[in-house]
PDB file of C-alpha atoms in Angstrom:
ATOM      1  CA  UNK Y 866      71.988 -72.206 -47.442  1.00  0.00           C
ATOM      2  CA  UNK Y 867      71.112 -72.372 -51.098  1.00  0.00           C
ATOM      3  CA  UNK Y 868      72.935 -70.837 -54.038  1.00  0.00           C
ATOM      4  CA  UNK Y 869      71.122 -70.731 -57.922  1.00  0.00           C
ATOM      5  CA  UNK Y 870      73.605 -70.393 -60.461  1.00  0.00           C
ATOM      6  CA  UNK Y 871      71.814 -69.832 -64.084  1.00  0.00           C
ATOM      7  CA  UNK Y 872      74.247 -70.131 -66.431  1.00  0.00           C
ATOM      8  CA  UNK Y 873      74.804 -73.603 -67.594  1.00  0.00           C
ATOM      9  CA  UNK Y 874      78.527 -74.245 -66.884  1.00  0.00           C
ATOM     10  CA  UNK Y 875      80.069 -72.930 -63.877  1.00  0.00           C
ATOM     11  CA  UNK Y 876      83.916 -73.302 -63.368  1.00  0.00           C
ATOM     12  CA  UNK Y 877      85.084 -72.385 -59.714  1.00  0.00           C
ATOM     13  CA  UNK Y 878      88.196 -72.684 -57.959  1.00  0.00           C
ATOM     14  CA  UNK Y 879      86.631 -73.733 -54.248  1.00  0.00           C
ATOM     15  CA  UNK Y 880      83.274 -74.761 -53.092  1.00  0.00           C
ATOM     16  CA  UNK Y 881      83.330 -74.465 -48.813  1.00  0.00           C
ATOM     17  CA  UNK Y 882      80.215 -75.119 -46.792  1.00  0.00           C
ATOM     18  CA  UNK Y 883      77.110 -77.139 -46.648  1.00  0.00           C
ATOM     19  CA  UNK Y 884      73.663 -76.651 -47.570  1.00  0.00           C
ATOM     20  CA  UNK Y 885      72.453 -76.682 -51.590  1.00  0.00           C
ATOM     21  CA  UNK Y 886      74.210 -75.556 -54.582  1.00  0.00           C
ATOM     22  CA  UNK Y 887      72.027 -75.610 -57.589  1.00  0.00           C
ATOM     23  CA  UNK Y 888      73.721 -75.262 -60.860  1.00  0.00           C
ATOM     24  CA  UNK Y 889      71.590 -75.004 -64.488  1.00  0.00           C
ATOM     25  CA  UNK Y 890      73.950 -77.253 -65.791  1.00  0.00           C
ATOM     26  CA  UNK Y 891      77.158 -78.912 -64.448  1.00  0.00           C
ATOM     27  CA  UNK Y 892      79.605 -77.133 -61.888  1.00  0.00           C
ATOM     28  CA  UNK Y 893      83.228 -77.693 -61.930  1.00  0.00           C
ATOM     29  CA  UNK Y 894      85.926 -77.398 -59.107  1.00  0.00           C
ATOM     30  CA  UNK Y 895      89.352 -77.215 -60.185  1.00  0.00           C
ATOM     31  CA  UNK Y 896      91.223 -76.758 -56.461  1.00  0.00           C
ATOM     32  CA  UNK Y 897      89.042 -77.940 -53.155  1.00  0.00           C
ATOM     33  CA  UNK Y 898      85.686 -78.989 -51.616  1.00  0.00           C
ATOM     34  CA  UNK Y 899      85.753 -78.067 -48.113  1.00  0.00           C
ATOM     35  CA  UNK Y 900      82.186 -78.850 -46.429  1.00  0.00           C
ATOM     36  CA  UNK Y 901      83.387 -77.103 -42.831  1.00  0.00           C
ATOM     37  CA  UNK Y 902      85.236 -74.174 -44.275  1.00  0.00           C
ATOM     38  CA  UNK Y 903      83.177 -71.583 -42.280  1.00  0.00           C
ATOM     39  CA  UNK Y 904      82.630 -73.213 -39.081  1.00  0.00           C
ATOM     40  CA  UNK Y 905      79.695 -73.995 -37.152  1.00  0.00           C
ATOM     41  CA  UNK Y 906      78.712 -77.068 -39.437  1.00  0.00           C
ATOM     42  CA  UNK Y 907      79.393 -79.671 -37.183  1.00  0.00           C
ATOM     43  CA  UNK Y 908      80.864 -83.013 -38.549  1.00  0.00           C
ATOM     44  CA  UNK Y 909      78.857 -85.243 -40.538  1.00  0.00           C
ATOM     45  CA  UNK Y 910      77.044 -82.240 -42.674  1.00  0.00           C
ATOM     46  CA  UNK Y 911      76.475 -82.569 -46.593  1.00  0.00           C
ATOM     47  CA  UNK Y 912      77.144 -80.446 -49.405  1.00  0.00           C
ATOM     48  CA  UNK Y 913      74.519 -80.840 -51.679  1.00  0.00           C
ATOM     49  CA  UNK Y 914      74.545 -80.290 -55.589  1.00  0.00           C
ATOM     50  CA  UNK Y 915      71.392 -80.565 -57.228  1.00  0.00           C
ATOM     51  CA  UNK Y 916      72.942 -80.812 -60.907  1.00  0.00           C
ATOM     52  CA  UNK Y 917      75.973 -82.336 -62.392  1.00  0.00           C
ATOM     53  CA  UNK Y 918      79.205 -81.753 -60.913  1.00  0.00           C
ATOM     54  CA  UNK Y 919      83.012 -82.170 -62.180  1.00  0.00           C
ATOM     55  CA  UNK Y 920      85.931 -83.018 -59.643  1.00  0.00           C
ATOM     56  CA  UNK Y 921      88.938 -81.570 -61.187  1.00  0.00           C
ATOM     57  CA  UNK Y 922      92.270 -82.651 -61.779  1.00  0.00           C
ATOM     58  CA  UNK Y 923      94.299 -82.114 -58.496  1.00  0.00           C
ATOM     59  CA  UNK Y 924      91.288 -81.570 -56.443  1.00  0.00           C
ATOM     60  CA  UNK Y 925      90.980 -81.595 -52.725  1.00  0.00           C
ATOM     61  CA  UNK Y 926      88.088 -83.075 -50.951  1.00  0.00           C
ATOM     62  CA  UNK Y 927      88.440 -82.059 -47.006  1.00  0.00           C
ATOM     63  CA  UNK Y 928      85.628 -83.938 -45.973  1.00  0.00           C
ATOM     64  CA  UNK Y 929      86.167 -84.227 -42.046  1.00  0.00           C
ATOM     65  CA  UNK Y 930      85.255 -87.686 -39.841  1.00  0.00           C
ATOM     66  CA  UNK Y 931      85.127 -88.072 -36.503  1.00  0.00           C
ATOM     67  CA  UNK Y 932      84.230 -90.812 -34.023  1.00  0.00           C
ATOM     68  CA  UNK Y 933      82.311 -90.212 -30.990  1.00  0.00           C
ATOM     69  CA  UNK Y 934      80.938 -92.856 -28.244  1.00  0.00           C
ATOM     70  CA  UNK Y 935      82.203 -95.887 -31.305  1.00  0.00           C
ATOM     71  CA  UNK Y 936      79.781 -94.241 -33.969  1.00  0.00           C
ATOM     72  CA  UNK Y 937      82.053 -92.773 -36.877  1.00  0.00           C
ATOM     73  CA  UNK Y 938      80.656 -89.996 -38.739  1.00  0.00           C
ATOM     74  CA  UNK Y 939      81.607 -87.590 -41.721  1.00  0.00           C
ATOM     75  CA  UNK Y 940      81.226 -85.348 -44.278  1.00  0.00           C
ATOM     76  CA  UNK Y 941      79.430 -85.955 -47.252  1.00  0.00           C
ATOM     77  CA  UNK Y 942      78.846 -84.526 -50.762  1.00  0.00           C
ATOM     78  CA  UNK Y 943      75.835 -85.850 -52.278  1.00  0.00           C
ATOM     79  CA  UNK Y 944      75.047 -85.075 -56.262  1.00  0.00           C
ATOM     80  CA  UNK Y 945      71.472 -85.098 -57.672  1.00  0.00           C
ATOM     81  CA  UNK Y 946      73.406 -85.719 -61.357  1.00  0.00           C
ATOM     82  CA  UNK Y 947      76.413 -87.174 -62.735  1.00  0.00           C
ATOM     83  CA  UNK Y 948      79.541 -86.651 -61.160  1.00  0.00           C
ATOM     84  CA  UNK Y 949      82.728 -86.861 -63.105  1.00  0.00           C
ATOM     85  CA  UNK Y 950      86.195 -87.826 -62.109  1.00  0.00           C
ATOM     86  CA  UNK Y 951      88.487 -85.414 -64.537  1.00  0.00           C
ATOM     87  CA  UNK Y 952      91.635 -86.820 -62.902  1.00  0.00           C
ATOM     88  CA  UNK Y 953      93.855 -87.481 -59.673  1.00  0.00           C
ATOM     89  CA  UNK Y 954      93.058 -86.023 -56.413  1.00  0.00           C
ATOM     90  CA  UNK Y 955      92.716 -86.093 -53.089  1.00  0.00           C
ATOM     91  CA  UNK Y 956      90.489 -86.761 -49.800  1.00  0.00           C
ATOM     92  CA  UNK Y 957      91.555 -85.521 -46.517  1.00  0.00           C
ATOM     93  CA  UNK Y 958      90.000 -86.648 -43.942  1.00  0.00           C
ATOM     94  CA  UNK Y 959      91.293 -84.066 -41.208  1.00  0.00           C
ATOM     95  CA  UNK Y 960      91.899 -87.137 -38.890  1.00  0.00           C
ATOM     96  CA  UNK Y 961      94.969 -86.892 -36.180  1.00  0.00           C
ATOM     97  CA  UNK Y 962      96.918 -89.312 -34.914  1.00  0.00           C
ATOM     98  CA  UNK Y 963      95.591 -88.873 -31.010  1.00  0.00           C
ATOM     99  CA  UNK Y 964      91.783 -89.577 -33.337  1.00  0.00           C
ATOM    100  CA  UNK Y 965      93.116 -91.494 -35.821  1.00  0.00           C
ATOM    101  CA  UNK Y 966      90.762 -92.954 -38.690  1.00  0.00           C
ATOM    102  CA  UNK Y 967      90.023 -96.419 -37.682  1.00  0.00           C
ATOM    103  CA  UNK Y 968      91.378 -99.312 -39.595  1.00  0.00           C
ATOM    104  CA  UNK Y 969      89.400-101.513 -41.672  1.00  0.00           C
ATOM    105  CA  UNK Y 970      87.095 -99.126 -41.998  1.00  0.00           C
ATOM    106  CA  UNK Y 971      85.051 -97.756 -44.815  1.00  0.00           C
ATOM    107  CA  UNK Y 972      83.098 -94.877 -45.418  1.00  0.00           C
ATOM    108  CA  UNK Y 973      80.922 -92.943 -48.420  1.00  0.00           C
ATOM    109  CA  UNK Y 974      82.089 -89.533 -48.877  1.00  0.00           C
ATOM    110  CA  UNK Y 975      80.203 -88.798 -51.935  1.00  0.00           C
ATOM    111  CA  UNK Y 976      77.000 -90.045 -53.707  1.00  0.00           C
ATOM    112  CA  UNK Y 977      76.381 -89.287 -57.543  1.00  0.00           C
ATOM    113  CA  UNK Y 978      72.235 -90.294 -58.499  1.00  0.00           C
ATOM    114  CA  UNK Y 979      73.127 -89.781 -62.033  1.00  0.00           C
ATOM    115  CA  UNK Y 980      76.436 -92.379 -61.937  1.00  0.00           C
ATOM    116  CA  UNK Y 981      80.138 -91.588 -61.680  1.00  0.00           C
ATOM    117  CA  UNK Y 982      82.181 -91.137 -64.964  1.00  0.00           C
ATOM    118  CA  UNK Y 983      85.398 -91.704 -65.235  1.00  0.00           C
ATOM    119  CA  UNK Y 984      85.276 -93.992 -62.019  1.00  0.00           C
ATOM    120  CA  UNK Y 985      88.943 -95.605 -62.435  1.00  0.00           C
ATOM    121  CA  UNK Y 986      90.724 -92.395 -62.106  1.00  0.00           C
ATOM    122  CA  UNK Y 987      90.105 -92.087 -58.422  1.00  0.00           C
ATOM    123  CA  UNK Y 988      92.803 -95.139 -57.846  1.00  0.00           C
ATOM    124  CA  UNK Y 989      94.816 -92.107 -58.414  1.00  0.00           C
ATOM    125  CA  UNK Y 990      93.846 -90.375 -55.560  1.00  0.00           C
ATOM    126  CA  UNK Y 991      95.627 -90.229 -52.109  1.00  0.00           C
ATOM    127  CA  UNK Y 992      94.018 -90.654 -48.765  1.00  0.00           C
ATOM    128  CA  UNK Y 993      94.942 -88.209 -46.438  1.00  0.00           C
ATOM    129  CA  UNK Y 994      94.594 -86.637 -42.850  1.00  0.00           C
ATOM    130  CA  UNK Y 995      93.834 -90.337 -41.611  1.00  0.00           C
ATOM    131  CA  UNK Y 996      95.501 -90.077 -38.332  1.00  0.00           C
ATOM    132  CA  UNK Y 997      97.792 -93.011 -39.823  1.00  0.00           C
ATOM    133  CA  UNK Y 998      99.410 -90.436 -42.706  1.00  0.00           C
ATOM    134  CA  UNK Y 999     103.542 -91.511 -41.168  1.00  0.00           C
ATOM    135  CA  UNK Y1000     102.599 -95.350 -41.046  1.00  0.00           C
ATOM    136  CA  UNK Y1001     103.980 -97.123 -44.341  1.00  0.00           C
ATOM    137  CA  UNK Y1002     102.252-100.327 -44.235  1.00  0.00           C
ATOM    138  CA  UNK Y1003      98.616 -99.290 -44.316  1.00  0.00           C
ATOM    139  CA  UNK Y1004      96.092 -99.096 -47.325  1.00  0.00           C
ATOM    140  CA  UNK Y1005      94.474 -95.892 -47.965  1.00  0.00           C
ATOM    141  CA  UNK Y1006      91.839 -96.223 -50.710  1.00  0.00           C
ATOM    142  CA  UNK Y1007      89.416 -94.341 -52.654  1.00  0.00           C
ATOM    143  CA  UNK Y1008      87.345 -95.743 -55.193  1.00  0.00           C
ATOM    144  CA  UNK Y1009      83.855 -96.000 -56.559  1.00  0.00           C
ATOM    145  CA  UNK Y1010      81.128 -98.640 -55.260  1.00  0.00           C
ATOM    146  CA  UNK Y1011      78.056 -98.320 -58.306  1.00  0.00           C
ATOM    147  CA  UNK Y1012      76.949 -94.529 -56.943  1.00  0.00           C
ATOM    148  CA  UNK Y1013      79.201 -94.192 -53.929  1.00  0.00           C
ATOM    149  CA  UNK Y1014      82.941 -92.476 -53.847  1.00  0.00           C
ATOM    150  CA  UNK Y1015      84.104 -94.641 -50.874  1.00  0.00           C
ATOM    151  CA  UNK Y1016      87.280 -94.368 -48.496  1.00  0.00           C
ATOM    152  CA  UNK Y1017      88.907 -97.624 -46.931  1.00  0.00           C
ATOM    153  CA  UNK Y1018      91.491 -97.772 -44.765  1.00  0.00           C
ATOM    154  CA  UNK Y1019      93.192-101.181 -43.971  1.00  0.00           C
ATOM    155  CA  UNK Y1020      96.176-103.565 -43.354  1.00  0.00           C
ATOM    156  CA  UNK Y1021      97.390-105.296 -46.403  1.00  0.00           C
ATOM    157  CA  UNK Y1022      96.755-109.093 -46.536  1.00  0.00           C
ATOM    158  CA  UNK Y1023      94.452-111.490 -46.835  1.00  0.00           C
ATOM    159  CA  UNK Y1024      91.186-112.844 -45.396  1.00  0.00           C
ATOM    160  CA  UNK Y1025      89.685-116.291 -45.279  1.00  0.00           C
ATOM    161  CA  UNK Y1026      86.689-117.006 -43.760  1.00  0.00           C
ATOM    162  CA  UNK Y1027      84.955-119.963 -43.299  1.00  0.00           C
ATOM    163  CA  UNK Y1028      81.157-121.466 -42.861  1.00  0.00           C
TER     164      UNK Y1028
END
């Protein structure tokens, strides 16, 4: 589906779906980003935004992920502009803990073409719905990579390898 919005600055409380939202200017979302809300899209669809868009403070991303047959898959919202980070939020996965999120794992969830601004205020967001969400020890990261909002999940420690 696609959606033209004219004016130049759109403010909306929840954006649910996939297909193509195509603002004039930038779009902000001030409570959640849901790509699945109204069923049928099966995991691993995209939102698309074909402008800038603004990720509001106290956001929730439900972006679902799923493994089947060893392949993991998700949702994705991908930005033709610049995305901006306004504050702390949050990305639920929708993972259980029969399907847990696998550890060491790490996945893009969103893609901004135009950069990310404002990229050190997702260490303020929270990792949810990972399957994993009673275990204490575990990292649950978001965080930008250049163009990418990425989600890792992992044991603390340390690594060595050697050639």
């Amino acid at each position: 589906a696609l959606c033209r919005l004219s004016d130049p600055e759109y403010t909306v409380a929840g954006l649910y779906g996939s297909g193509t939202v195509a603002p004039q200017g930038t779009l902000e979302v001030t409570n959640r980003i849901e790509v699945s809300r109204f069923g049928g899209a099966p995991t691993g669809s995209t939102l698309t935004v074909t402008g800038n868009l603004t990720l509001g403070t106290g956001l929730t991303c439900a972006l679902r992920m799923a493994e089947t047959d060893g392949v993991w898959t998700n949702d994705t919202v991908t930005v033709s502009g610049v995305l901006t980070v306004a504050g702390g939020g949050a990305v639920d996965l929708g993972c259980t803990p029969e399907a847990p999120f696998a550890l060491n794992t790490r996945r893009v969830v969103m893609t901004a073409a135009g950069g990310i601004v404002n990229p050190a205020a997702l260490g303020g967001w929270t990792l949810a719905g990972t399957g994993h969400d009673s275990a204490t020890r575990l990292l649950r990261i978001v965080r930008a990579e250049g163009n990418s909002v990425v989600v890792v999940m992992a044991r603390p420690g340390m690594m060595v390898s050697v050639r």
